Short mmCIF file of C-alpha atoms in Angstrom, two decimals:
data_model
loop_
_atom_site.label_atom_id
_atom_site.label_comp_id
_atom_site.label_asym_id
_atom_site.label_seq_id
_atom_site.Cartn_x
_atom_site.Cartn_y
_atom_site.Cartn_z
CA MET A 1 93.80 139.76 79.66
CA HIS A 2 94.65 138.93 76.04
CA HIS A 3 96.29 142.34 75.51
CA ARG A 4 98.32 141.92 78.71
CA LEU A 5 99.56 138.50 77.61
CA LEU A 6 100.67 139.81 74.21
CA LEU A 7 102.50 142.66 75.92
CA LEU A 8 104.19 140.25 78.29
CA LEU A 9 105.33 137.89 75.55
CA THR A 10 106.67 140.84 73.51
CA LEU A 11 108.63 142.17 76.46
CA ILE A 12 110.19 138.86 77.33
CA SER A 13 111.01 138.19 73.68
CA SER A 14 112.81 141.56 73.61
CA VAL A 15 114.89 140.53 76.59
CA LEU A 16 115.82 137.27 74.83
CA VAL A 17 116.82 139.06 71.64
CA PHE A 18 119.09 141.33 73.67
CA GLU A 19 120.66 138.29 75.31
CA LEU A 20 121.43 136.63 72.02
CA GLU A 21 123.06 139.77 70.71
CA SER A 22 125.08 140.50 73.86
CA THR A 23 126.55 137.14 74.92
CA VAL A 24 128.36 134.25 73.32
CA GLU A 25 127.18 131.85 76.04
CA ALA A 26 123.52 131.64 74.99
CA LYS A 27 123.10 129.98 71.60
CA ALA A 28 120.11 128.61 69.70
CA PRO A 29 119.22 125.85 69.35
CA TYR A 30 120.55 124.92 72.76
CA GLY A 31 120.91 121.52 74.37
CA PHE A 32 122.23 120.46 77.76
CA THR A 33 121.50 118.06 80.59
CA VAL A 34 121.15 118.61 84.35
CA GLU A 35 120.97 115.91 87.00
CA LEU A 36 117.68 115.42 88.87
CA ILE A 37 117.86 114.16 92.45
CA HIS A 38 114.84 112.80 94.26
CA ARG A 39 114.43 114.23 97.73
CA TYR A 40 114.64 110.77 99.35
CA SER A 41 117.26 109.26 97.06
CA PRO A 42 120.34 107.87 98.83
CA LEU A 43 122.27 110.27 96.57
CA SER A 44 120.36 113.32 97.83
CA PRO A 45 122.38 115.72 99.99
CA PHE A 46 119.32 115.78 102.25
CA TYR A 47 118.92 111.99 102.52
CA ASP A 48 117.68 110.80 105.92
CA ALA A 49 118.50 107.13 106.44
CA SER A 50 116.29 107.00 109.54
CA LEU A 51 113.09 107.39 107.51
CA VAL A 52 111.39 104.15 106.48
CA SER A 53 109.57 103.75 103.17
CA SER A 54 106.11 103.82 104.77
CA GLU A 55 106.81 107.22 106.37
CA ILE A 56 108.01 108.62 103.08
CA LEU A 57 105.02 107.32 101.13
CA THR A 58 102.49 108.52 103.71
CA LYS A 59 103.98 112.02 103.87
CA SER A 60 104.10 112.22 100.08
CA ALA A 61 100.49 111.07 99.78
CA ILE A 62 99.18 113.57 102.31
CA ARG A 63 100.98 116.40 100.59
CA SER A 64 99.76 115.26 97.17
CA MET A 65 96.15 115.52 98.34
CA GLU A 66 96.76 119.06 99.60
CA GLN A 67 98.43 119.97 96.33
CA ILE A 68 95.60 118.67 94.16
CA LYS A 69 92.98 120.59 96.17
CA HIS A 70 94.88 123.78 95.57
CA LEU A 71 95.50 123.06 91.90
CA GLN A 72 91.81 122.32 91.32
CA SER A 73 90.83 125.49 93.17
CA SER A 74 93.16 127.55 90.98
CA ILE A 75 91.73 126.04 87.80
CA ASN A 76 88.11 126.38 88.91
CA GLU A 77 88.67 130.05 89.69
CA ASN A 78 90.59 130.47 86.42
CA VAL A 79 93.51 132.15 88.18
CA VAL A 80 96.77 130.95 89.68
CA LYS A 81 96.65 132.48 93.14
CA SER A 82 99.85 130.58 93.85
CA VAL A 83 101.83 127.70 92.48
CA VAL A 84 101.30 124.11 93.55
CA VAL A 85 102.03 123.76 97.25
CA PRO A 86 105.73 123.20 97.84
CA SER A 87 106.63 120.55 100.35
CA ASP A 88 109.41 118.44 101.78
CA GLN A 89 107.98 115.30 100.20
CA GLY A 90 108.00 113.56 96.83
CA PHE A 91 109.76 116.05 94.58
CA TYR A 92 112.92 116.18 92.49
CA LEU A 93 115.73 118.67 92.99
CA MET A 94 118.19 120.26 90.60
CA LYS A 95 121.37 122.22 91.17
CA LEU A 96 121.72 125.67 89.63
CA SER A 97 123.70 128.84 90.21
CA PHE A 98 122.69 132.49 90.39
CA GLY A 99 124.78 135.56 89.69
CA THR A 100 128.34 136.49 88.73
CA PRO A 101 130.38 134.90 90.19
CA PRO A 102 127.90 131.98 90.38
CA ALA A 103 126.46 130.99 93.77
CA GLU A 104 125.21 127.38 93.80
CA TYR A 105 121.87 126.17 95.24
CA PHE A 106 119.44 123.25 95.15
CA ALA A 107 115.85 124.02 94.12
CA ILE A 108 112.63 122.08 93.47
CA VAL A 109 111.77 121.34 89.83
CA ASP A 110 108.09 122.12 89.27
CA THR A 111 106.15 122.00 86.01
CA ALA A 112 103.14 123.54 87.78
CA SER A 113 104.96 126.77 88.73
CA ASP A 114 106.05 129.69 86.59
CA LEU A 115 108.33 132.15 88.36
CA THR A 116 111.67 130.76 89.53
CA TRP A 117 112.57 132.15 92.94
CA ILE A 118 115.18 131.73 95.67
CA GLN A 119 115.76 133.22 99.09
CA CYS A 120 117.81 136.42 99.15
CA VAL A 121 119.43 138.76 101.65
CA PRO A 122 118.62 141.04 103.30
CA CYS A 123 115.95 138.68 104.55
CA THR A 124 113.04 139.83 106.69
CA GLN A 125 111.99 136.22 107.17
CA CYS A 126 113.75 133.18 105.73
CA TYR A 127 113.43 129.48 106.45
CA SER A 128 116.59 127.49 107.15
CA GLN A 129 118.11 126.21 103.90
CA GLY A 130 121.45 124.97 105.22
CA SER A 131 123.42 127.61 103.33
CA SER A 132 123.47 131.38 103.01
CA PRO A 133 120.69 132.93 100.91
CA PHE A 134 121.67 134.59 97.65
CA ASP A 135 123.25 138.03 98.11
CA PRO A 136 122.41 140.28 95.14
CA ASP A 137 125.16 142.71 96.12
CA SER A 138 127.74 139.99 95.52
CA SER A 139 126.70 139.61 91.87
CA SER A 140 128.00 142.02 89.24
CA THR A 141 125.17 141.10 86.86
CA TYR A 142 122.18 141.40 89.21
CA GLN A 143 119.42 143.89 88.41
CA ALA A 144 116.13 144.64 90.14
CA PHE A 145 113.22 145.67 87.93
CA PRO A 146 111.97 149.15 88.80
CA CYS A 147 108.39 149.53 89.90
CA ASN A 148 107.48 151.57 86.82
CA SER A 149 109.01 149.11 84.34
CA GLN A 150 106.83 147.40 81.75
CA ILE A 151 108.02 143.99 82.97
CA CYS A 152 106.80 144.82 86.47
CA GLN A 153 103.42 145.95 85.22
CA ALA A 154 103.06 142.95 82.93
CA PHE A 155 103.93 140.51 85.71
CA SER A 156 101.23 141.57 88.15
CA GLY A 157 98.86 143.65 86.05
CA GLN A 158 99.66 146.64 88.21
CA GLN A 159 102.65 148.19 89.95
CA TYR A 160 103.51 147.02 93.45
CA CYS A 161 106.52 148.78 94.92
CA PHE A 162 109.00 148.59 97.73
CA LYS A 163 110.20 151.87 99.24
CA THR A 164 113.32 151.42 97.13
CA ASN A 165 111.10 151.59 94.00
CA ASP A 166 111.90 147.94 93.24
CA CYS A 167 109.16 145.79 91.69
CA GLN A 168 107.48 143.51 94.20
CA TYR A 169 106.29 139.96 93.54
CA ASN A 170 104.11 138.08 95.99
CA ILE A 171 103.24 134.38 95.73
CA THR A 172 100.87 132.96 98.34
CA TYR A 173 100.39 129.31 99.23
CA PRO A 174 97.73 127.48 101.23
CA GLU A 175 98.15 127.12 105.00
CA GLY A 176 99.64 130.61 105.30
CA SER A 177 102.82 129.94 103.32
CA SER A 178 104.14 132.66 101.04
CA THR A 179 107.14 134.24 99.37
CA LEU A 180 107.50 137.96 98.78
CA GLY A 181 110.42 139.75 97.24
CA ILE A 182 111.87 141.68 94.32
CA LEU A 183 111.29 140.79 90.68
CA SER A 184 114.85 140.61 89.39
CA SER A 185 117.17 139.43 86.65
CA ASP A 186 120.59 137.83 86.75
CA SER A 187 122.63 135.10 85.13
CA LEU A 188 121.41 131.56 85.79
CA SER A 189 123.94 128.75 85.29
CA PHE A 190 123.51 124.99 85.03
CA ASP A 191 126.29 122.40 85.25
CA SER A 192 125.93 119.33 83.04
CA PRO A 193 127.19 115.91 84.20
CA ASN A 194 130.07 116.25 81.70
CA GLY A 195 131.30 119.37 83.53
CA GLU A 196 130.06 121.89 80.96
CA ARG A 197 128.55 125.06 82.40
CA ASN A 198 125.56 126.55 80.58
CA THR A 199 124.78 130.18 81.38
CA PHE A 200 121.66 132.23 80.63
CA PRO A 201 122.19 135.95 81.27
CA MET A 202 119.35 138.29 82.24
CA SER A 203 117.02 135.56 83.48
CA ILE A 204 113.93 136.82 85.28
CA PHE A 205 113.43 135.40 88.78
CA GLY A 206 112.12 136.31 92.21
CA CYS A 207 114.58 137.37 94.90
CA GLY A 208 112.67 136.31 98.02
CA ARG A 209 113.02 138.57 101.07
CA ASP A 210 110.06 137.38 103.16
CA ASN A 211 109.54 133.63 102.87
CA LEU A 212 107.15 131.78 105.10
CA VAL A 213 107.17 128.38 103.42
CA ASN A 214 106.70 124.91 104.84
CA PHE A 215 109.96 123.51 103.49
CA GLY A 216 111.34 122.58 106.89
CA THR A 217 115.12 122.65 107.35
CA LEU A 218 115.97 120.66 104.27
CA GLY A 219 118.50 122.86 102.55
CA PHE A 220 116.91 123.86 99.26
CA ALA A 221 116.64 127.47 98.27
CA GLY A 222 113.43 127.78 96.25
CA ILE A 223 111.65 126.64 93.10
CA VAL A 224 112.61 126.33 89.42
CA GLY A 225 109.43 127.13 87.50
CA LEU A 226 108.95 125.04 84.33
CA GLY A 227 105.25 125.85 83.86
CA GLY A 228 103.51 127.06 80.74
CA GLY A 229 103.27 130.76 81.65
CA PRO A 230 105.49 133.42 80.04
CA PHE A 231 107.62 134.00 83.16
CA SER A 232 108.69 130.37 83.54
CA LEU A 233 112.28 129.49 82.80
CA VAL A 234 111.39 127.38 79.74
CA SER A 235 109.18 130.12 78.29
CA GLN A 236 111.79 132.85 78.84
CA LYS A 237 114.54 130.75 77.25
CA ALA A 238 112.43 128.91 74.68
CA THR A 239 114.59 129.91 71.71
CA GLN A 240 117.86 128.83 73.32
CA MET A 241 116.27 125.56 74.49
CA ASN A 242 114.82 124.83 71.06
CA HIS A 243 111.32 125.13 72.59
CA ARG A 244 111.71 121.74 74.20
CA PHE A 245 112.59 120.12 77.52
CA SER A 246 112.29 116.63 78.95
CA TYR A 247 113.00 114.69 82.11
CA CYS A 248 113.59 111.09 83.14
CA PHE A 249 112.59 110.20 86.72
CA VAL A 250 114.41 107.32 88.38
CA PRO A 251 112.75 105.21 91.12
CA HIS A 252 112.95 107.05 94.42
CA SER A 253 115.31 104.48 95.96
CA ALA A 254 117.66 104.33 92.97
CA ARG A 255 121.36 104.90 93.45
CA SER A 256 121.59 107.01 90.34
CA ASN A 257 120.14 110.36 89.41
CA GLY A 258 117.53 111.24 86.85
CA LYS A 259 118.03 113.76 84.07
CA LEU A 260 116.45 117.07 83.08
CA ILE A 261 117.24 117.85 79.45
CA PHE A 262 116.80 121.23 77.76
CA GLY A 263 116.74 121.26 73.97
CA GLN A 264 118.63 118.44 72.22
CA GLU A 265 117.05 115.98 69.81
CA PRO A 266 113.35 115.08 70.14
CA ILE A 267 112.49 111.67 71.59
CA THR A 268 109.66 110.96 69.15
CA SER A 269 111.80 108.65 66.99
CA ARG A 270 112.67 106.35 69.89
CA PRO A 271 111.16 102.86 70.10
CA GLY A 272 107.78 102.92 71.78
CA ALA A 273 107.58 106.73 71.93
CA VAL A 274 104.07 108.20 71.74
CA SER A 275 102.84 111.80 71.70
CA THR A 276 99.67 113.52 72.86
CA PRO A 277 98.54 117.12 72.27
CA LEU A 278 98.77 119.77 74.94
CA VAL A 279 95.36 121.39 75.47
CA SER A 280 95.23 125.16 75.82
CA LYS A 281 93.31 126.10 78.98
CA SER A 282 93.50 128.60 81.81
CA PRO A 283 95.46 129.08 83.94
CA GLN A 284 98.21 128.61 81.37
CA THR A 285 100.73 127.65 84.07
CA PHE A 286 99.53 124.03 83.99
CA TYR A 287 100.10 121.45 81.25
CA TYR A 288 96.74 119.87 80.30
CA LEU A 289 96.35 116.53 78.53
CA THR A 290 93.25 114.58 77.51
CA LEU A 291 92.79 111.16 79.13
CA GLU A 292 90.29 109.04 77.17
CA GLY A 293 90.40 105.91 79.30
CA VAL A 294 92.39 103.41 81.36
CA THR A 295 92.70 99.71 80.43
CA VAL A 296 93.49 96.89 82.85
CA GLY A 297 93.35 93.23 81.84
CA GLY A 298 91.41 93.82 78.64
CA LYS A 299 88.75 96.03 80.25
CA THR A 300 88.56 99.80 79.89
CA ALA A 301 87.14 102.50 82.15
CA ARG A 302 86.43 105.93 80.67
CA PRO A 303 86.18 109.37 82.27
CA SER A 304 83.07 111.50 82.09
CA SER A 305 85.04 114.69 81.48
CA GLY A 306 86.31 115.92 78.13
CA GLN A 307 89.37 117.63 76.67
CA GLY A 308 92.14 118.79 78.97
CA ASN A 309 90.87 116.68 81.87
CA VAL A 310 94.34 115.80 83.25
CA VAL A 311 97.24 117.94 84.46
CA ILE A 312 100.68 116.35 84.20
CA ALA A 313 102.83 117.41 87.15
CA SER A 314 106.43 116.79 88.23
CA ALA A 315 106.10 117.77 91.90
CA ILE A 316 102.91 115.85 92.79
CA THR A 317 103.61 112.26 93.77
CA LEU A 318 100.28 110.45 93.35
CA THR A 319 98.10 110.03 90.29
CA ILE A 320 94.65 111.34 91.13
CA LEU A 321 91.59 110.39 89.05
CA GLU A 322 88.06 111.72 89.00
CA GLN A 323 85.86 109.54 91.21
CA GLU A 324 83.88 107.72 88.51
CA LEU A 325 86.99 106.82 86.54
CA TYR A 326 88.83 105.78 89.70
CA ASN A 327 85.99 103.46 90.69
CA GLY A 328 86.27 101.71 87.35
CA VAL A 329 90.06 101.41 87.59
CA GLU A 330 89.93 100.04 91.13
CA ALA A 331 87.33 97.44 90.16
CA MET A 332 89.43 96.29 87.20
CA VAL A 333 92.58 96.05 89.32
CA LYS A 334 90.78 94.02 91.99
CA ASP A 335 89.49 91.63 89.33
CA ALA A 336 92.95 91.25 87.81
CA ILE A 337 94.75 90.70 91.11
CA GLY A 338 92.20 88.58 92.92
CA GLY A 339 92.88 88.00 96.60
CA LYS A 340 91.55 90.03 99.47
CA PRO A 341 92.42 93.72 99.85
CA VAL A 342 93.59 95.00 103.24
CA GLN A 343 92.44 98.29 104.70
CA ASP A 344 95.05 101.01 104.98
CA PRO A 345 95.13 102.08 108.66
CA SER A 346 96.03 105.64 107.68
CA GLY A 347 92.97 105.90 105.43
CA ILE A 348 95.03 107.54 102.69
CA PHE A 349 95.09 104.73 100.14
CA ASN A 350 91.91 103.12 98.87
CA LEU A 351 93.39 99.84 97.65
CA CYS A 352 96.08 97.89 99.52
CA TYR A 353 97.20 94.28 99.88
CA GLY A 354 99.41 92.52 102.38
CA ALA A 355 103.04 92.84 101.39
CA GLY A 356 103.60 89.12 101.85
CA THR A 357 100.73 87.91 99.65
CA ASN A 358 102.76 87.80 96.40
CA ILE A 359 100.17 89.64 94.35
CA ASN A 360 100.64 90.02 90.60
CA VAL A 361 100.07 93.70 89.82
CA PRO A 362 98.77 94.13 86.27
CA ASP A 363 100.03 96.70 83.79
CA MET A 364 97.73 99.66 83.22
CA VAL A 365 97.40 101.48 79.92
CA PHE A 366 96.52 105.16 80.15
CA HIS A 367 94.90 106.16 76.88
CA PHE A 368 95.79 109.78 76.26
CA SER A 369 94.57 111.36 73.05
CA GLY A 370 96.70 109.67 70.37
CA ALA A 371 99.05 108.07 72.90
CA ASP A 372 98.74 104.81 74.84
CA VAL A 373 101.10 104.90 77.85
CA ARG A 374 101.68 101.52 79.51
CA LEU A 375 102.39 101.78 83.22
CA GLN A 376 104.36 99.06 85.00
CA PRO A 377 103.76 98.02 88.63
CA ILE A 378 106.46 100.48 89.80
CA ASN A 379 104.26 103.30 88.46
CA THR A 380 101.06 102.19 90.18
CA PHE A 381 101.86 100.32 93.42
CA GLN A 382 104.33 101.06 96.21
CA ARG A 383 105.38 99.35 99.44
CA ASN A 384 103.78 100.98 102.49
CA GLY A 385 105.13 99.20 105.56
CA ASP A 386 103.40 95.81 105.74
CA LEU A 387 101.19 96.75 102.80
CA VAL A 388 101.49 97.28 99.07
CA CYS A 389 99.17 100.11 98.05
CA MET A 390 97.96 101.54 94.77
CA VAL A 391 99.37 105.07 94.40
CA ILE A 392 96.32 106.15 92.42
CA VAL A 393 93.55 107.77 94.45
CA PRO A 394 90.19 109.42 93.71
CA THR A 395 89.07 113.03 93.70
CA ASN A 396 85.61 114.54 93.57
CA ASN A 397 86.76 117.45 91.42
CA ASN A 398 88.37 118.01 88.04
CA PRO A 399 90.96 117.87 86.66
CA SER A 400 92.75 114.62 87.35
CA VAL A 401 96.53 114.64 87.88
CA PHE A 402 99.18 112.41 86.32
CA GLY A 403 101.78 112.39 89.10
CA ASN A 404 105.48 111.62 89.20
CA TYR A 405 105.20 107.98 90.31
CA ALA A 406 103.37 107.32 87.04
CA GLN A 407 106.21 108.97 85.11
CA ILE A 408 109.09 106.92 86.55
CA ASN A 409 111.18 105.26 83.82
CA PHE A 410 109.74 107.37 81.02
CA GLN A 411 111.52 110.10 79.13
CA VAL A 412 108.77 112.73 79.22
CA GLU A 413 109.20 115.51 76.68
CA TYR A 414 107.36 118.84 76.47
CA ASP A 415 107.53 120.36 72.99
CA LEU A 416 106.33 123.92 73.49
CA GLN A 417 106.35 124.69 69.77
CA LYS A 418 104.46 121.63 68.55
CA LYS A 419 102.28 121.73 71.70
CA THR A 420 102.78 118.07 72.54
CA VAL A 421 103.91 115.87 75.42
CA SER A 422 105.72 112.66 74.46
CA PHE A 423 106.47 109.53 76.47
CA ALA A 424 109.30 107.11 75.67
CA PRO A 425 109.73 104.01 77.87
CA THR A 426 113.27 104.32 79.29
CA ASP A 427 115.44 102.84 82.01
CA CYS A 428 116.17 106.21 83.56
CA THR A 429 118.91 104.76 85.77
CA GLU A 430 120.95 104.11 82.60
CA GLN A 431 120.58 107.59 81.09
#
C-alpha cells in the first residue's frame, strides 16, 4: 500500500510538472474564489419555494445519519469503498466547466470525496440533471487514460478495462447507488465572482457513463472531490493552489452566496483565528481532527476517544458526537436553557423546545487540539416547524463528525502543507 501511494503521488506530480511547463494559465502560487450556493438557498437555481424549513431540516437530518453510518463503516474497515453518500439535501454547490470549449455544470462540493466526476455521453444510465451530460467528443483537450497506463493501475491497484481499452473507475454507494465510467483528463475551469476564468489543464476526473445515484431531478452533474487522497482536485493541483483552500458557508436561507477559495493568503492572522492539526489516519480521503471537549455554561464534557476522533465534512449537515460525549453536551445544554424540552415527533432530534418558548440558546465551545471554536446558536439549533431542535445528535460509533451547520459563518481553511485546519469567525454573507 505504501509503495502504491508513492507511485501514485509521483505520477500525479509528473502530470502537474507537465502542466506548468505547457500552459500559461496555471501558475503557482495560485489564488482565486468561486461562489458556493446552498442547495436550498433562494439564490440556488434549484430552489423550491414550496418546501418549508421543517421538511428541509428533516430530510437533511435523515441523510446525515445515513452518511455517517457509511463514513464510519469505511473508516472501521480502513478502506473507502465509496465516498460519503451523495444526496439532494444539505450540501453546497459550485459551478465549474469541463473541456475546450468549456461546458458549464453545477456539482456538489465534498471534502469527504476524492475523485471529481460528472455524467458523460454516451450514457448507459444517467439520472436527470436538467442539462445535457458532458460530451467528451466535443472537447479538443479530452483524453481517456488507457487501461495499461500507470495512472489507471495506481488508481485502482489493478487494471479494469472497457472494450475500448479505456481505464474504468467504479464508485459504489449505499442503497445500490453507483457511478461507473472512464478515468479521464481534461481542462477544468472556474469562474470567479470578478469574471476571471481560472483554468487547470489535464485535470484527472471520472467521466460517468453508468450512474445510478439518488440525486433526484435536481440538475447537478456530479461531485467535486476535495478530500485528502491523491486523486482529489486539491491534491492534484496543490502547487497551483499554494497547498491551501478554504470555504465560508452562509446560513442556508441567506440571500447571498458563500465562497470557496483556492490559494490566496492564509487566514491565520485574522482576529479570532485558531488552528488545529490534521491527524494522519486511514482512509486518507477524510480530514481528521482531535476534539478534546465541549464547554457549555462553564461546564465541560470530554470524549472517551483519542486523537483523530472527529471528521470535518462539508456535505454532512449535522454534527454527530459519540454517545458519551453527546450525553454530557445535552445535559449541559438543558441546564443552561432551563424550561421543558418537547419530544420531536419524527424521532430524529434528541433535544427540542417549542418554537414559541423564547429559549436562550447558549454558545458552545468545541475544544479542538490547540483551537477553541465558539459556536453560536445558528450553528447548534435550527427551527423545525413548531420546534427548535439541536442539530447535534449522538452516534454509537467513532468517529464523530463536525458538520456544515457547525461551520456556518466561519472561514474554514485547510492547509495541506502545514497539515492544519483553521477557523476564523466571519460574517460569510459579507465576503
